[in-house]
Short mmCIF file of C-alpha atoms in Angstrom, two decimals:
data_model
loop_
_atom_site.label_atom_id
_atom_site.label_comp_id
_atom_site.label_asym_id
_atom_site.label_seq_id
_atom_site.Cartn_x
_atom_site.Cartn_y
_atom_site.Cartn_z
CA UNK A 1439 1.56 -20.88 -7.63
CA UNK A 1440 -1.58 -22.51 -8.58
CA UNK A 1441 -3.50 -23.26 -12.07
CA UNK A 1442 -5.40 -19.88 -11.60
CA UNK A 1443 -2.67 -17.49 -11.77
CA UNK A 1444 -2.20 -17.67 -15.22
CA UNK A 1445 0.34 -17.46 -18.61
CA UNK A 1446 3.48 -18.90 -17.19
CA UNK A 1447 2.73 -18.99 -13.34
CA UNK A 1448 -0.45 -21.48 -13.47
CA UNK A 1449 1.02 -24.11 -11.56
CA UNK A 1450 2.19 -26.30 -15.03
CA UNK A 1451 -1.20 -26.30 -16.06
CA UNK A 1452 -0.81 -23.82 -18.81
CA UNK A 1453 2.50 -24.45 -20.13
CA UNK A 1454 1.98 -28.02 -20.48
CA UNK A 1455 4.50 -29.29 -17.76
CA UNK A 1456 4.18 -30.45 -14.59
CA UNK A 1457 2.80 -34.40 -15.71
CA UNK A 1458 6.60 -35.04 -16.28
CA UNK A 1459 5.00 -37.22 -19.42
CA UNK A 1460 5.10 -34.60 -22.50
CA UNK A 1461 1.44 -34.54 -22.37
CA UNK A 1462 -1.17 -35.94 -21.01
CA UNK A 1463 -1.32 -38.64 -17.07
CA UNK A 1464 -2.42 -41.64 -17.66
CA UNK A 1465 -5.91 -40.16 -16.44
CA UNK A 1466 -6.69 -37.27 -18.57
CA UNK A 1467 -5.53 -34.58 -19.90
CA UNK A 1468 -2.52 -32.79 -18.97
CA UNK A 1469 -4.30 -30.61 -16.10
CA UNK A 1470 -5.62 -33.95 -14.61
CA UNK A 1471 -1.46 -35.08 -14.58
CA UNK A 1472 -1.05 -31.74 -12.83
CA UNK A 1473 -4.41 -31.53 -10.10
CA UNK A 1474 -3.22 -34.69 -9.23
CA UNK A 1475 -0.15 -33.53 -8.32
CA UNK A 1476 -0.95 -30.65 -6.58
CA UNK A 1477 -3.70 -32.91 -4.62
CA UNK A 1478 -0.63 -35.28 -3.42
CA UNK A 1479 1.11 -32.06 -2.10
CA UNK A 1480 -1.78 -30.15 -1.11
CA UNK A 1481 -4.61 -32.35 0.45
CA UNK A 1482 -6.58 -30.40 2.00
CA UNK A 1483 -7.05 -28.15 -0.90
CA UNK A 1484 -9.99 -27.61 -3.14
CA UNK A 1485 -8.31 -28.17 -6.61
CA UNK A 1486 -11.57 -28.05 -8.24
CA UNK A 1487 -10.83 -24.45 -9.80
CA UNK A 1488 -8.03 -25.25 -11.50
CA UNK A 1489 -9.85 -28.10 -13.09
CA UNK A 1490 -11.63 -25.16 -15.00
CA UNK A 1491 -9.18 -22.49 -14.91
CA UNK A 1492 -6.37 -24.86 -15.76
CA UNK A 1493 -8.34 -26.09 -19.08
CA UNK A 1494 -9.27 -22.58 -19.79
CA UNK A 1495 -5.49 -21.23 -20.41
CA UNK A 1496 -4.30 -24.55 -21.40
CA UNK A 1497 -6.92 -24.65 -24.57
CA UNK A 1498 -5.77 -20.85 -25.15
CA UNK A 1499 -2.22 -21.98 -25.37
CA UNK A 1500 -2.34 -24.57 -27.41
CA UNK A 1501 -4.73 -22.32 -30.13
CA UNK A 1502 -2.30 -19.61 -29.63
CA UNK A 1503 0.76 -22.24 -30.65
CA UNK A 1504 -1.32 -23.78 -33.56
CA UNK A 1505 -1.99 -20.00 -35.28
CA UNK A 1506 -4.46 -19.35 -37.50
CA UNK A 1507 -3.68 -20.60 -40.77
CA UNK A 1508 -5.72 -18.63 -42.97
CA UNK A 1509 -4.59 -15.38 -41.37
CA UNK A 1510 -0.55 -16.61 -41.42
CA UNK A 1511 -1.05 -17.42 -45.35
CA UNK A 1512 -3.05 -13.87 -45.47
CA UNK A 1513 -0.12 -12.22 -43.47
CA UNK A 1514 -2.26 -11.39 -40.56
CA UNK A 1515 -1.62 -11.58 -36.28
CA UNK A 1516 -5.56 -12.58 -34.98
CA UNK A 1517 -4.97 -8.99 -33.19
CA UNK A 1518 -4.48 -7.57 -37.04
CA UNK A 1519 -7.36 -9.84 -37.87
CA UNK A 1520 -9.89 -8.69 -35.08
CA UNK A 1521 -9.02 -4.68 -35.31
CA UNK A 1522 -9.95 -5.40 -39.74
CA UNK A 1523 -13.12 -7.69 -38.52
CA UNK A 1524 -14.24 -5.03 -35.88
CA UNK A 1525 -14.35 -2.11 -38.04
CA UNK A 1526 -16.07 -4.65 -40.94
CA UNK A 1527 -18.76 -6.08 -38.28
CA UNK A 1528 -19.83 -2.51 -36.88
CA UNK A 1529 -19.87 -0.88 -40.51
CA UNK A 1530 -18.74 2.19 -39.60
CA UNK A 1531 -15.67 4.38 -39.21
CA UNK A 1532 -14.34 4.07 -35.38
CA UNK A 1533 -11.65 5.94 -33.21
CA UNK A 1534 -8.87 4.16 -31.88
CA UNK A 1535 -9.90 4.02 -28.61
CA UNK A 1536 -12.82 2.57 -29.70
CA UNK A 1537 -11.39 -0.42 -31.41
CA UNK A 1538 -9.51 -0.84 -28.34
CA UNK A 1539 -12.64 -1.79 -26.24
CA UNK A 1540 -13.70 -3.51 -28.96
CA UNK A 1541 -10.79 -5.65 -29.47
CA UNK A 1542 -10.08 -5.73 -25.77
CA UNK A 1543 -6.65 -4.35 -26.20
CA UNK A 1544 -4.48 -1.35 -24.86
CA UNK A 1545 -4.06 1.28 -26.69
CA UNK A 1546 -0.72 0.96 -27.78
CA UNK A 1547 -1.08 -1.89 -29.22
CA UNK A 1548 -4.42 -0.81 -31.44
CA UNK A 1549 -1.95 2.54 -32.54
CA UNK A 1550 0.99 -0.27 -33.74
CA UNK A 1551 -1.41 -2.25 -35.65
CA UNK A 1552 -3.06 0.41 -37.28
CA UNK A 1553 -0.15 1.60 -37.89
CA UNK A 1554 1.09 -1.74 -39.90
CA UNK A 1555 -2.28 -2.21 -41.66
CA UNK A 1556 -2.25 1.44 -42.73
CA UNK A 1557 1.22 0.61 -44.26
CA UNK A 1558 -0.44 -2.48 -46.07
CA UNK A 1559 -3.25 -0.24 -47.55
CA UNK A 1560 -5.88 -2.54 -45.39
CA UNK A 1561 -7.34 0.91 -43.13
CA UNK A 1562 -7.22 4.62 -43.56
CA UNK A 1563 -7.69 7.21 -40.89
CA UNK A 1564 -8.51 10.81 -41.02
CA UNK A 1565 -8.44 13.37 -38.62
CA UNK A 1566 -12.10 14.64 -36.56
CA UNK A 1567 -12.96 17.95 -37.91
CA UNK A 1568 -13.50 19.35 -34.35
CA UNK A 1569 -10.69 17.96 -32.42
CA UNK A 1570 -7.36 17.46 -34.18
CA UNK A 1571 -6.59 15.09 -30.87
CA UNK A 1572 -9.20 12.25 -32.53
CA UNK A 1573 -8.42 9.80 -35.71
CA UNK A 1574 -11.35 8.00 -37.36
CA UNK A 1575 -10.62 4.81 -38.82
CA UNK A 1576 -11.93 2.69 -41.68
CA UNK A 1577 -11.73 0.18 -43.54
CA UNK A 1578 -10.29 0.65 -47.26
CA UNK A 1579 -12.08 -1.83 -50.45
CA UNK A 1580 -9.06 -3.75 -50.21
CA UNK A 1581 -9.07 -3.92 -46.24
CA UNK A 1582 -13.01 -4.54 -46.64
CA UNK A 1583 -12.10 -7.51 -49.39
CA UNK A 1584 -9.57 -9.24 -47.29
CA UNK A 1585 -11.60 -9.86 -44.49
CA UNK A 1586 -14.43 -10.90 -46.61
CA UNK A 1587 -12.34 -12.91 -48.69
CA UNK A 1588 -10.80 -14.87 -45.03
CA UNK A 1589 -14.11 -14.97 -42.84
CA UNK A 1590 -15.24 -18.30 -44.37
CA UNK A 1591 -11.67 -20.02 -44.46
CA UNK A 1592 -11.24 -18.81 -40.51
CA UNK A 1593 -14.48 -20.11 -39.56
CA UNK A 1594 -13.99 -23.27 -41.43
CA UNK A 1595 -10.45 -23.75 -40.00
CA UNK A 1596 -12.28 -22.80 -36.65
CA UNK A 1597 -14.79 -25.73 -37.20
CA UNK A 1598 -12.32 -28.44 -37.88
CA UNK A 1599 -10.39 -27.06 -34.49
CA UNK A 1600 -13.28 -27.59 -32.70
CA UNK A 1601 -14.41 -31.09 -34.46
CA UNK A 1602 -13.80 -33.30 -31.92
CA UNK A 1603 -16.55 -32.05 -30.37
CA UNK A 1604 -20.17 -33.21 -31.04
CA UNK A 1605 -22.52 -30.02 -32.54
CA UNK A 1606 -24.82 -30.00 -29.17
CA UNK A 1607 -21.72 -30.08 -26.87
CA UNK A 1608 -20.46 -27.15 -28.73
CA UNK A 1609 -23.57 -25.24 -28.40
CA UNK A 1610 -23.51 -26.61 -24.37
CA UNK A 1611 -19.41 -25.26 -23.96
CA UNK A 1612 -20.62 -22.16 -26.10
CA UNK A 1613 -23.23 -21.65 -23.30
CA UNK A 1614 -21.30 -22.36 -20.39
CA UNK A 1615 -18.49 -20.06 -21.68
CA UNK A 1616 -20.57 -17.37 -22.18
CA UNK A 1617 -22.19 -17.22 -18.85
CA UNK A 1618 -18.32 -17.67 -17.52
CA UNK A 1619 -17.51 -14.42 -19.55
CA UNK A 1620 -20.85 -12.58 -18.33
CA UNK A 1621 -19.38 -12.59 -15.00
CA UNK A 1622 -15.52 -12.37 -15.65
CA UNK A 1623 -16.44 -9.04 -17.51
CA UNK A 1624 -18.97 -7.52 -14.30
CA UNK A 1625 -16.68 -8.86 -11.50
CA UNK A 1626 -13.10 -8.61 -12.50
CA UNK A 1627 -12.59 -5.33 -11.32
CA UNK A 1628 -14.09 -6.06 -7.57
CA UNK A 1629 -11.80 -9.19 -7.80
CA UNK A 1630 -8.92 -7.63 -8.01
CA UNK A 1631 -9.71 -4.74 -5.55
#
């Protein structure tokens, strides 16, 4: 297994083993502990991408661990949070389906959410006039107030994550991430053909 392959099966770098240390080599990070290893075993090959790849799922990890802590105390997932903040951002009513693209999420998982937010009085559907098949959904005042009452604590919480690193270098990681994303998003599929 290598770095790239992701979740569990990245090679230790995205679990946080494979330095043997409970953290971080005595060069780096923890992904440095594990290239290293993997360069003692495996010479010859290029290691580089798991340098990046190995960072990438590592830094997701750990964020994923630390929760958000305005949206625990609000009794929110992030998946709760980003289905609310999707239909707040686009202003408008939007079918399930839709806020799965938007989200980035299967479908079953957008019906179980709504289905728990509904319960909480944070979104209301209604059926499409023309095709009984199609829900609409939207956000309700109190659904509407929540996420404008936890937007500014999130992003704040999200800055003091993220203050370790310098305002330009942010803007420089921003930039580098994007383009990253750009092609992730046009060149997964032929990747995996």
């Amino acid at each position: 297994m290598t770095a790239t392959d992701g979740g569990a099966h990245d090679g230790g770098v995205g679990s946080g083993s494979g330095s043997g240390d409970g953290g971080t080599g005595p060069g780096g990070d923890t992904v440095a502990a594990v290239v290293r290893q993997w360069r003692a075993v495996h010479p010859d090959l290029d290691t580089g991408p798991m340098e990046i790849i190995g960072r990438i799922n590592r830094c997701a990890a750990l964020l994923q661990q630390a929760e958000d802590a305005p949206l625990r105390r609000a009794g929110l997932s992030r998946a709760e949070f980003d289905l609310l903040g999707a239909l707040r951002r686009t202003g408008h009513e939007l079918t399930p389906g839709e806020l799965a693209r938007e989200t980035f999420s299967s479908g079953a998982a957008v019906t179980k959410r709504l289905k728990q937010l509904t319960e909480r009085g944070l979104v209301e559907r209604r059926g499409d006039t023309r095709d009984r098949r199609v829900a609409h959904v939207r956000l309700t005042d109190a659904g509407r107030d929540l996420v404008d009452g936890i937007l500014p604590e999130q992003l704040a919480y999200e800055s003091a994550v993220l203050s370790g690193v310098a305002g330009p270098r942010q803007d420089e990681l921003a930039a580098l991430l994007g383009g990253l994303l750009g092609q992730l998003e046009g060149r997964l599929d032929a990747l995996r053909a």
